[in-house]
XYZ file of C-alpha atoms in Angstrom:
619
model
C 5.748 20.257 7.725
C 9.367 20.745 9.267
C 12.367 19.297 7.862
C 12.551 17.435 11.421
C 9.248 15.868 11.221
C 9.903 14.999 7.466
C 13.379 13.439 8.614
C 11.667 11.495 11.423
C 9.187 9.796 9.610
C 11.332 9.177 6.608
C 13.620 7.393 9.042
C 10.796 5.177 10.628
C 9.199 4.583 7.242
C 11.930 4.456 4.795
C 10.864 1.203 3.037
C 7.525 0.435 1.467
C 8.287 -3.148 0.853
C 6.226 -5.888 3.357
C 9.022 -6.251 5.817
C 9.888 -9.824 6.877
C 9.389 -10.903 10.508
C 12.296 -11.009 12.949
C 12.062 -14.586 13.829
C 11.972 -15.308 10.036
C 15.069 -13.475 9.427
C 16.905 -15.001 12.263
C 16.094 -18.567 10.736
C 16.772 -17.644 7.258
C 20.518 -16.414 8.243
C 20.705 -19.682 10.213
C 21.072 -17.905 13.773
C 17.529 -19.896 15.121
C 16.131 -23.055 14.134
C 12.592 -23.228 13.499
C 12.035 -25.745 16.565
C 13.746 -22.540 18.785
C 11.409 -20.057 17.398
C 8.477 -22.006 18.220
C 9.609 -22.592 22.126
C 10.628 -18.814 21.781
C 7.117 -18.016 20.577
C 5.278 -20.381 22.754
C 7.353 -18.903 25.907
C 6.278 -15.492 24.654
C 2.576 -16.141 24.621
C 2.679 -18.004 28.150
C 5.194 -16.988 30.342
C 6.119 -13.285 28.893
C 3.196 -11.693 26.975
C 4.623 -8.310 27.483
C 7.928 -9.042 26.447
C 9.101 -8.219 22.351
C 10.236 -11.469 20.793
C 13.933 -10.250 20.480
C 14.263 -9.976 24.541
C 12.594 -13.383 24.536
C 15.177 -14.803 22.510
C 17.854 -12.940 24.278
C 16.730 -14.007 27.873
C 16.500 -17.694 26.626
C 20.082 -17.349 25.379
C 18.887 -18.459 21.792
C 20.822 -15.115 20.272
C 23.030 -12.989 20.749
C 21.896 -9.214 21.646
C 24.091 -8.042 18.808
C 22.469 -10.013 16.323
C 18.909 -8.876 17.243
C 19.772 -5.400 17.054
C 21.498 -6.056 13.367
C 18.013 -8.144 12.240
C 15.791 -5.066 13.678
C 18.133 -2.740 12.144
C 17.814 -4.390 8.686
C 13.919 -4.737 9.075
C 13.481 -0.791 9.525
C 16.607 -0.084 6.975
C 18.511 1.674 9.489
C 22.390 1.146 9.242
C 24.031 -1.152 12.028
C 27.093 -0.595 13.539
C 29.739 -1.894 16.162
C 31.402 0.891 17.902
C 35.259 1.276 19.068
C 36.282 4.463 20.545
C 38.593 5.244 17.711
C 35.426 5.518 15.145
C 34.221 8.677 17.437
C 35.512 11.987 16.242
C 35.977 14.813 19.059
C 34.037 17.236 17.233
C 30.819 14.922 16.870
C 31.434 14.087 20.819
C 30.915 17.378 21.734
C 27.533 17.898 19.861
C 25.182 16.599 22.654
C 25.570 16.933 26.578
C 27.046 14.278 28.592
C 23.913 13.746 30.496
C 21.554 13.177 27.712
C 24.169 10.549 26.041
C 24.230 8.773 29.521
C 20.386 9.018 30.272
C 19.251 7.832 26.808
C 22.789 5.661 26.291
C 23.341 7.347 22.733
C 26.800 8.276 21.394
C 27.352 10.896 18.562
C 30.150 9.232 16.135
C 30.874 11.484 13.119
C 29.815 14.674 11.525
C 29.189 14.725 7.968
C 28.509 18.282 6.670
C 25.126 19.259 8.373
C 24.263 15.820 9.485
C 25.183 14.101 12.947
C 25.407 10.290 12.575
C 24.341 9.115 16.365
C 24.336 5.468 17.700
C 21.259 4.507 19.639
C 20.375 1.919 21.670
C 16.465 2.640 21.450
C 16.624 3.280 17.681
C 12.814 2.827 17.130
C 11.903 5.555 19.626
C 11.148 8.424 17.146
C 10.384 10.989 20.449
C 14.159 10.411 21.237
C 15.320 10.719 17.641
C 13.397 14.347 17.442
C 15.213 15.449 20.736
C 18.506 14.341 19.440
C 18.067 16.706 16.687
C 16.621 19.384 18.715
C 19.514 19.465 20.989
C 22.096 19.111 17.932
C 20.669 21.494 16.139
C 21.198 19.671 12.795
C 19.985 16.623 10.963
C 20.628 13.361 12.429
C 21.438 9.758 10.853
C 20.718 7.204 13.350
C 22.699 3.757 13.637
C 21.495 1.176 15.592
C 24.299 -0.301 18.154
C 23.760 -2.606 21.247
C 23.460 -0.701 24.689
C 26.388 -2.459 25.995
C 28.865 -1.667 23.083
C 27.773 2.139 23.188
C 28.123 2.246 27.068
C 31.591 0.583 26.945
C 32.789 2.925 23.876
C 31.144 6.100 25.643
C 32.899 5.365 29.048
C 36.099 4.576 27.167
C 35.676 8.022 25.861
C 34.558 10.180 28.791
C 36.206 8.341 31.619
C 33.256 7.986 33.504
C 30.369 5.622 34.872
C 27.035 5.832 33.190
C 23.811 5.467 34.496
C 21.546 2.777 33.150
C 19.748 3.305 30.134
C 16.095 4.262 30.300
C 13.679 2.025 29.069
C 11.180 3.856 27.088
C 8.708 1.389 27.650
C 8.974 1.284 30.959
C 8.505 5.083 31.607
C 5.411 4.802 29.409
C 4.064 2.131 31.557
C 4.872 4.245 35.139
C 2.009 5.012 37.295
C 0.546 8.292 36.293
C 1.376 9.561 39.788
C 5.148 9.081 39.163
C 4.726 10.824 35.776
C 2.989 13.659 37.307
C 5.385 14.165 39.892
C 8.175 14.367 37.276
C 5.870 17.016 35.530
C 5.474 19.708 37.980
C 8.582 21.764 37.412
C 9.510 25.172 38.362
C 10.911 26.454 35.107
C 7.759 25.214 32.631
C 6.228 28.170 31.080
C 2.895 28.271 32.198
C 0.704 30.053 29.558
C -2.635 31.872 30.126
C -5.349 31.531 27.939
C -6.367 35.193 26.757
C -2.651 36.161 26.574
C -0.500 36.194 23.373
C 2.120 33.543 23.786
C 5.532 33.679 22.706
C 6.329 30.930 20.061
C 9.946 30.304 20.776
C 8.642 29.742 24.820
C 6.146 27.389 23.929
C 8.633 25.258 21.882
C 11.141 25.371 24.606
C 8.122 24.260 26.525
C 7.057 21.786 24.662
C 10.450 20.100 24.055
C 10.873 19.772 27.761
C 11.690 16.255 29.119
C 8.629 15.833 31.658
C 6.439 17.354 28.527
C 8.283 14.818 26.125
C 7.505 11.974 28.502
C 3.561 13.024 29.435
C 2.910 12.977 25.566
C 4.816 9.664 25.087
C 2.715 7.981 27.565
C -0.623 9.352 26.510
C 0.340 7.704 23.007
C 1.707 4.515 24.465
C -1.200 4.141 26.673
C -3.529 4.514 23.816
C -1.659 1.752 21.885
C -1.755 -0.514 24.861
C -5.587 0.139 25.371
C -6.237 -0.857 21.608
C -7.787 2.982 21.055
C -8.735 4.100 17.752
C -8.843 7.330 19.064
C -7.277 9.824 21.312
C -9.087 12.891 22.931
C -7.300 15.666 24.760
C -9.797 17.940 26.211
C -9.322 21.228 27.990
C -11.363 21.800 31.056
C -11.453 24.491 34.194
C -8.544 23.493 35.887
C -7.128 20.413 34.200
C -7.249 18.748 30.919
C -8.806 14.903 30.156
C -7.148 12.580 28.122
C -9.837 10.035 26.701
C -9.493 7.044 24.626
C -12.414 5.567 22.412
C -11.693 1.456 23.055
C -14.634 -0.477 21.464
C -16.537 2.444 20.392
C -16.998 3.952 24.022
C -14.694 6.859 25.491
C -12.684 5.915 28.510
C -10.982 8.924 30.741
C -7.214 7.808 31.490
C -5.772 10.904 33.022
C -6.611 14.038 34.099
C -3.348 16.438 34.175
C -3.397 19.955 35.103
C -4.653 22.507 32.664
C -1.143 24.541 33.175
C 0.334 21.496 31.260
C -2.175 21.917 28.371
C -0.543 24.621 26.196
C 2.964 22.541 26.256
C 1.319 19.286 25.620
C -0.547 20.706 22.357
C 2.616 22.329 21.251
C 4.807 19.381 21.613
C 1.892 17.343 19.416
C 1.728 20.120 16.863
C 5.951 19.854 16.205
C 5.371 16.271 15.871
C 2.672 16.401 13.413
C 4.356 19.204 11.560
C 1.692 21.956 12.347
C 2.152 25.504 12.949
C 2.279 26.037 16.772
C 2.076 30.137 16.590
C -1.526 29.241 14.991
C -4.231 28.617 18.125
C -7.587 30.042 16.765
C -8.125 28.044 13.275
C -8.451 24.289 13.171
C -5.325 22.301 11.981
C -4.585 18.449 10.751
C -1.460 16.767 10.402
C 0.182 13.329 10.946
C 2.935 11.340 11.848
C 4.300 7.844 12.298
C 5.820 6.397 15.266
C 7.377 2.989 16.281
C 5.751 1.094 19.076
C 8.030 -1.763 19.711
C 8.162 -3.352 15.996
C 4.967 -1.931 14.552
C 4.322 1.275 12.848
C 1.576 3.395 14.321
C 0.268 6.319 11.898
C -1.410 9.009 13.829
C -3.785 11.444 12.192
C -4.027 14.697 14.200
C -6.839 17.497 14.105
C -6.732 20.376 16.330
C -9.849 22.900 16.965
C -10.047 25.731 19.607
C -12.553 25.389 22.293
C -13.860 28.167 25.109
C -10.933 26.968 27.280
C -8.004 26.075 24.818
C -7.451 23.848 22.160
C -8.852 20.087 21.718
C -6.705 17.293 20.103
C -7.872 14.164 18.653
C -5.501 11.709 17.498
C -6.556 8.782 15.421
C -4.591 5.689 15.566
C -4.058 3.306 12.823
C -1.811 0.391 13.062
C -0.266 -0.392 9.635
C 0.730 -3.935 10.733
C -2.703 -4.869 12.178
C -3.967 -8.305 11.294
C -4.742 -8.872 7.553
C -8.107 -8.422 6.076
C -10.323 -10.983 6.652
C -14.502 -10.318 5.541
C -15.112 -13.818 7.781
C -13.876 -12.245 10.837
C -16.175 -9.019 10.259
C -19.094 -11.057 11.534
C -21.154 -11.767 8.152
C -23.758 -14.246 8.102
C -22.568 -17.228 5.730
C -25.497 -16.193 3.364
C -24.697 -12.602 3.140
C -21.294 -13.302 3.037
C -22.054 -15.202 0.032
C -23.950 -12.908 -1.628
C -21.269 -9.712 -1.005
C -18.872 -12.039 -2.716
C -21.125 -12.556 -5.663
C -21.462 -8.683 -5.839
C -17.708 -8.096 -5.684
C -17.263 -10.234 -8.691
C -19.926 -8.259 -10.604
C -18.037 -7.108 -13.892
C -19.608 -3.515 -13.775
C -21.744 -1.440 -11.457
C -21.749 0.280 -8.274
C -21.496 -1.575 -4.901
C -22.358 1.008 -1.954
C -21.299 0.507 1.811
C -23.179 2.942 3.832
C -23.433 3.857 7.924
C -22.242 6.619 10.030
C -18.723 7.739 10.957
C -16.708 4.976 12.471
C -18.759 2.256 11.192
C -16.110 0.229 9.974
C -17.244 0.832 6.119
C -13.621 1.417 4.852
C -12.462 -2.000 6.657
C -15.024 -3.917 4.664
C -13.937 -2.071 1.456
C -10.489 -2.990 1.949
C -11.501 -6.807 3.066
C -13.541 -6.918 0.170
C -10.800 -5.206 -2.318
C -8.171 -7.643 -0.859
C -10.472 -10.929 -1.809
C -10.701 -9.667 -5.564
C -6.988 -8.236 -6.059
C -5.185 -10.259 -9.316
C -2.994 -9.996 -11.844
C -5.356 -9.546 -14.900
C -6.908 -6.494 -13.196
C -6.292 -2.642 -12.773
C -7.389 -1.757 -9.462
C -7.244 1.447 -8.010
C -8.590 3.494 -5.094
C -9.224 7.233 -4.048
C -9.238 7.974 -0.495
C -9.087 10.380 2.100
C -6.867 9.513 4.163
C -5.261 6.170 2.692
C -5.205 4.307 5.582
C -3.721 1.116 4.979
C -1.251 -0.350 2.199
C -3.302 -2.945 -0.118
C -0.589 -4.748 -2.159
C -1.736 -5.053 -6.138
C -3.488 -1.738 -5.922
C -2.785 1.476 -7.108
C -4.118 4.294 -4.221
C -4.486 8.108 -4.739
C -4.428 10.199 -1.613
C -7.103 13.121 -1.862
C -5.640 16.685 -1.493
C -8.152 19.089 -1.294
C -5.969 22.134 -0.558
C -4.255 21.324 -4.442
C -7.600 20.797 -5.978
C -7.139 16.998 -5.781
C -10.835 16.245 -4.805
C -12.547 13.019 -5.128
C -14.542 14.119 -8.007
C -11.375 15.570 -9.941
C -9.037 12.366 -9.089
C -12.110 10.051 -10.478
C -12.054 11.936 -13.743
C -8.327 11.798 -14.124
C -8.231 8.071 -13.190
C -11.103 7.040 -15.656
C -8.367 7.929 -18.298
C -5.793 5.286 -16.380
C -7.488 2.353 -18.104
C -9.221 1.032 -14.317
C -11.196 -2.209 -14.264
C -12.159 -1.474 -10.540
C -12.363 1.801 -8.709
C -12.837 2.353 -4.992
C -13.818 5.605 -4.490
C -13.163 6.561 -0.535
C -16.634 8.635 -0.302
C -19.565 9.902 -2.624
C -19.751 13.275 -1.172
C -21.202 15.760 -3.709
C -23.220 15.547 -6.989
C -20.164 15.721 -9.244
C -18.618 12.424 -7.637
C -22.054 10.602 -7.574
C -22.714 11.469 -10.914
C -19.065 10.283 -12.343
C -19.356 7.010 -10.602
C -22.528 6.445 -12.216
C -21.129 6.983 -15.535
C -18.098 5.110 -14.579
C -20.024 2.204 -13.530
C -22.367 2.459 -16.932
C -18.996 2.377 -19.263
C -17.957 -1.146 -18.058
C -16.386 -0.744 -14.317
C -16.702 -1.879 -10.895
C -17.167 1.107 -8.579
C -16.913 0.595 -4.984
C -17.823 3.447 -2.920
C -19.265 4.577 0.854
C -22.286 6.688 1.746
C -23.670 8.228 5.050
C -27.104 6.806 5.142
C -28.908 4.880 8.075
C -29.887 1.859 6.304
C -29.289 0.102 2.767
C -32.518 1.415 1.362
C -32.150 4.819 1.755
C -29.070 4.980 -0.438
C -31.255 5.034 -3.357
C -33.278 8.323 -2.737
C -29.862 9.782 -1.417
C -28.187 9.487 -4.767
C -31.183 10.617 -6.433
C -31.445 13.568 -4.370
C -27.470 14.340 -5.274
C -28.720 14.563 -9.147
C -28.403 10.789 -10.369
C -31.536 10.158 -12.344
C -33.485 7.068 -11.058
C -33.442 5.273 -14.593
C -29.844 5.848 -14.394
C -29.441 4.262 -10.761
C -31.438 1.361 -11.800
C -29.281 0.919 -14.504
C -26.021 0.925 -12.564
C -26.903 0.050 -8.999
C -26.009 -3.499 -8.021
C -26.189 -3.743 -4.047
C -25.851 -1.348 -1.072
C -24.513 -2.901 2.025
C -25.351 -0.910 5.409
C -23.507 -1.992 8.625
C -22.945 -0.852 12.308
C -19.826 -1.678 15.157
C -21.588 -3.596 17.996
C -19.581 -4.244 21.334
C -18.471 -8.101 21.473
C -19.229 -9.709 24.932
C -16.192 -10.312 26.677
C -16.307 -14.385 26.211
C -14.591 -14.698 29.763
C -17.273 -13.074 31.732
C -20.216 -13.854 29.640
C -23.401 -14.587 31.485
C -27.346 -15.261 30.708
C -29.772 -12.737 31.786
C -33.034 -12.278 31.862
C -34.431 -9.119 29.770
C -35.471 -6.100 31.564
C -39.214 -4.744 31.243
C -37.723 -1.360 29.378
C -35.322 -3.418 27.221
C -38.505 -5.560 26.403
C -40.773 -2.851 25.638
C -38.278 -1.342 23.268
C -37.808 -4.788 21.521
C -41.626 -5.049 21.045
C -41.643 -1.436 19.742
C -39.180 -2.212 16.940
C -40.251 -5.705 16.219
C -43.886 -5.030 15.652
C -45.336 -5.877 18.821
C -43.858 -9.126 19.724
C -40.488 -10.084 21.261
C -38.208 -12.387 19.559
C -35.861 -13.458 22.137
C -36.435 -14.516 25.840
C -32.721 -14.966 27.043
C -30.077 -12.404 26.825
C -26.322 -12.492 27.691
C -23.962 -9.809 29.278
C -20.484 -9.464 30.146
C -19.850 -8.952 33.930
C -16.494 -7.728 33.689
C -13.109 -8.931 34.334
C -9.300 -8.179 33.884
C -9.228 -9.522 30.664
C -11.589 -6.895 29.393
C -10.582 -4.079 31.974
C -13.895 -4.472 33.811
C -16.049 -3.189 30.358
C -17.779 -6.670 29.915
C -16.864 -6.089 26.152
C -13.707 -6.953 23.902
C -13.741 -5.871 20.605
C -16.558 -5.080 18.154
C -18.466 -7.179 15.613
C -20.603 -6.146 12.632
C -24.382 -6.022 12.241
C -25.421 -6.020 8.516
C -28.280 -5.683 6.129
C -27.339 -6.331 2.246
C -29.722 -4.972 -0.485
C -29.167 -6.951 -3.622
C -30.660 -5.607 -6.477
C -32.544 -8.112 -8.945
C -34.233 -7.172 -12.085
C -37.820 -6.846 -10.433
C -36.144 -4.134 -7.974
C -34.346 -2.304 -10.579
C -37.695 -1.905 -12.455
C -39.377 -0.624 -9.030
C -36.639 1.824 -8.550
C -36.653 3.092 -11.970
C -40.346 3.742 -11.753
C -40.490 4.882 -8.090
C -36.977 5.594 -6.018
C -38.604 6.327 -3.068
C -37.491 4.881 0.902
C -40.921 3.336 1.016
C -40.975 1.665 -2.338
C -37.630 0.540 -1.883
C -38.165 -1.237 1.424
C -41.379 -2.782 0.163
C -39.563 -4.291 -2.783
C -36.680 -5.478 -0.479
C -39.062 -6.919 2.232
C -40.804 -9.131 -0.697
C -37.223 -10.457 -1.863
C -36.592 -11.708 1.938
C -34.141 -8.591 2.835
C -32.838 -9.084 6.091
C -32.427 -5.990 8.038
C -29.586 -4.912 10.469
C -31.859 -5.573 13.613
C -32.614 -8.959 12.377
C -28.553 -9.533 11.702
C -28.300 -8.047 15.260
C -30.867 -10.186 17.085
C -29.297 -13.366 15.769
C -26.027 -12.481 17.231
C -27.785 -11.689 20.476
C -29.404 -15.207 20.322
C -25.954 -16.577 19.928
C -24.377 -14.677 23.089
C -21.979 -12.598 20.748
C -23.565 -9.139 21.829
C -25.828 -7.835 24.215
C -29.397 -6.426 23.235
C -28.490 -3.115 25.049
C -25.350 -2.822 23.100
C -27.404 -3.410 19.827
C -30.191 -1.123 20.682
C -27.514 1.587 21.068
C -26.506 1.361 17.238
C -29.744 0.468 15.302
C -31.656 2.764 13.708
C -34.891 4.372 15.962
C -38.275 2.490 15.303
C -39.569 4.816 12.607
C -36.270 3.959 10.576
C -36.554 0.126 11.042
C -39.100 -1.958 9.047
C -40.849 -4.611 10.784
C -38.498 -7.587 11.456
C -38.847 -10.956 10.237
C -38.491 -13.131 13.394
C -36.415 -16.294 11.921
C -37.747 -19.838 13.413
C -35.418 -21.447 15.735
C -35.076 -24.398 13.493
C -33.349 -22.002 11.031
C -31.409 -20.080 12.966
C -27.700 -20.251 11.793
C -24.991 -21.500 14.120
C -22.214 -19.326 12.224
C -21.695 -17.074 15.398
C -20.264 -19.401 17.763
C -17.793 -17.601 20.342
C -14.090 -18.179 19.955
C -12.541 -20.018 22.778
C -10.185 -17.411 23.362
C -9.502 -13.904 22.393
């Protein structure tokens, strides 16, 4: 990764301590009372939901703008400055063009060696910081200042009337037509797919203002739509940008294919990749500030027939606290899972395909068992969020630091509880088993369709059945299903095709008559769904099952033993959520296994059905 991207990420993520909230800091400094903060939060929620808290406080005249900027700078560990003309060095002032200073409302203050100190109004805009570095040709130290203070100081120095600053959030929210109008510029370098592009030309095009705006728009739009992934895909005359929201891909924009090389080069520069390499896959990452929240982007590129495809995974480190109860567990299953997590030793697995929420469940489980007396360590690829009270290690395959080698080393670190991000190979499986047999609790994930299949899967990796019986304590399988929007939910009748599918899955009977669907409204963007909820099955191994696995660890045998113990399948758990109106039957059928992979379901009598899945009154 280049020093430019490294400096930017260090600037935006300098402090690893959990930050105080803006309102809390203002109250602690005596600049705001608790009642005033409550009034501002209420106003923000009911009157100005699109505004940041700091702007709401200024609009309500509760706090001065300089106090907001100072507190925000403290939160981000960025120097705060109140400018005067005497503070600005003439040499520094000449480092940036006047047009750029006026457009972005910035002011270079001093040059110290090879570092330029710049006062910036939008000091959380990582894209702007990168542009300043490129224009100045050196490292930049950002200093926070109010917009009015910067303008007045600059006007006094330059003796000219400055234009109002551009609001980066307003730019990002502008209509696509307006953005694309700006993008059609004559001097943009157009690169043919079959030609050998000049790296310098690509870099120049990637840092051109319209391209920067388009990439900013794509990322801001993804955060606004609550997307988990952003896909940039080349086609014949255009490239499409699609966002994965609640498990489904939604196309948002389709710019001209002439812009694709510059857009991809811009993303590569930001992510620390090699823009000259366009044939081999590359991985990178960056951190940006959207408002007050740091957003981590994991970026992957791969060459396709018509150009490179880019996928960006968005991870919000300031997401809501992990809570197992919010994931959709039935009370009985949640109690059993919590009991498993307090087992003194053994292996507990979470299984499912990629994107089924396995890591989220493990984070939630670990968050509940973190305590002072235990040494809890994780091995992850990548570390998706910081979990206080644990030691987290990042896999680095290029350096030879794999899951297996990390686990081998970690066993010499006196661990009590170990989380292995994924059991991918025979060596990791055997090491995890040995760790469980030597008194450690090992949590991990495995790619299987259901819980019973985990047993033969581990056996196929070379773990002996008798060792599995001695170490395996439980397997949780899960999927994520789109949650019906509660604001446009309505009851409907089963279609003949859906009824036939259910009868095939449920042994010839249809367990439900009334189902629910979302018709689409403004709150769910016409999708009929908002958010996702888990459907689960938990295989908890007792003495009888362990003895059976040691004798016969086949899928059929494990399923038969589980059924005798009252095992509830994912399909049964999902049907209960269908009855409660939480999910639609079609959404459930999209994610559960095929008929041949699902044991005959046990239909729960009406009197036994739980009311644990009542819909929230609001989202």
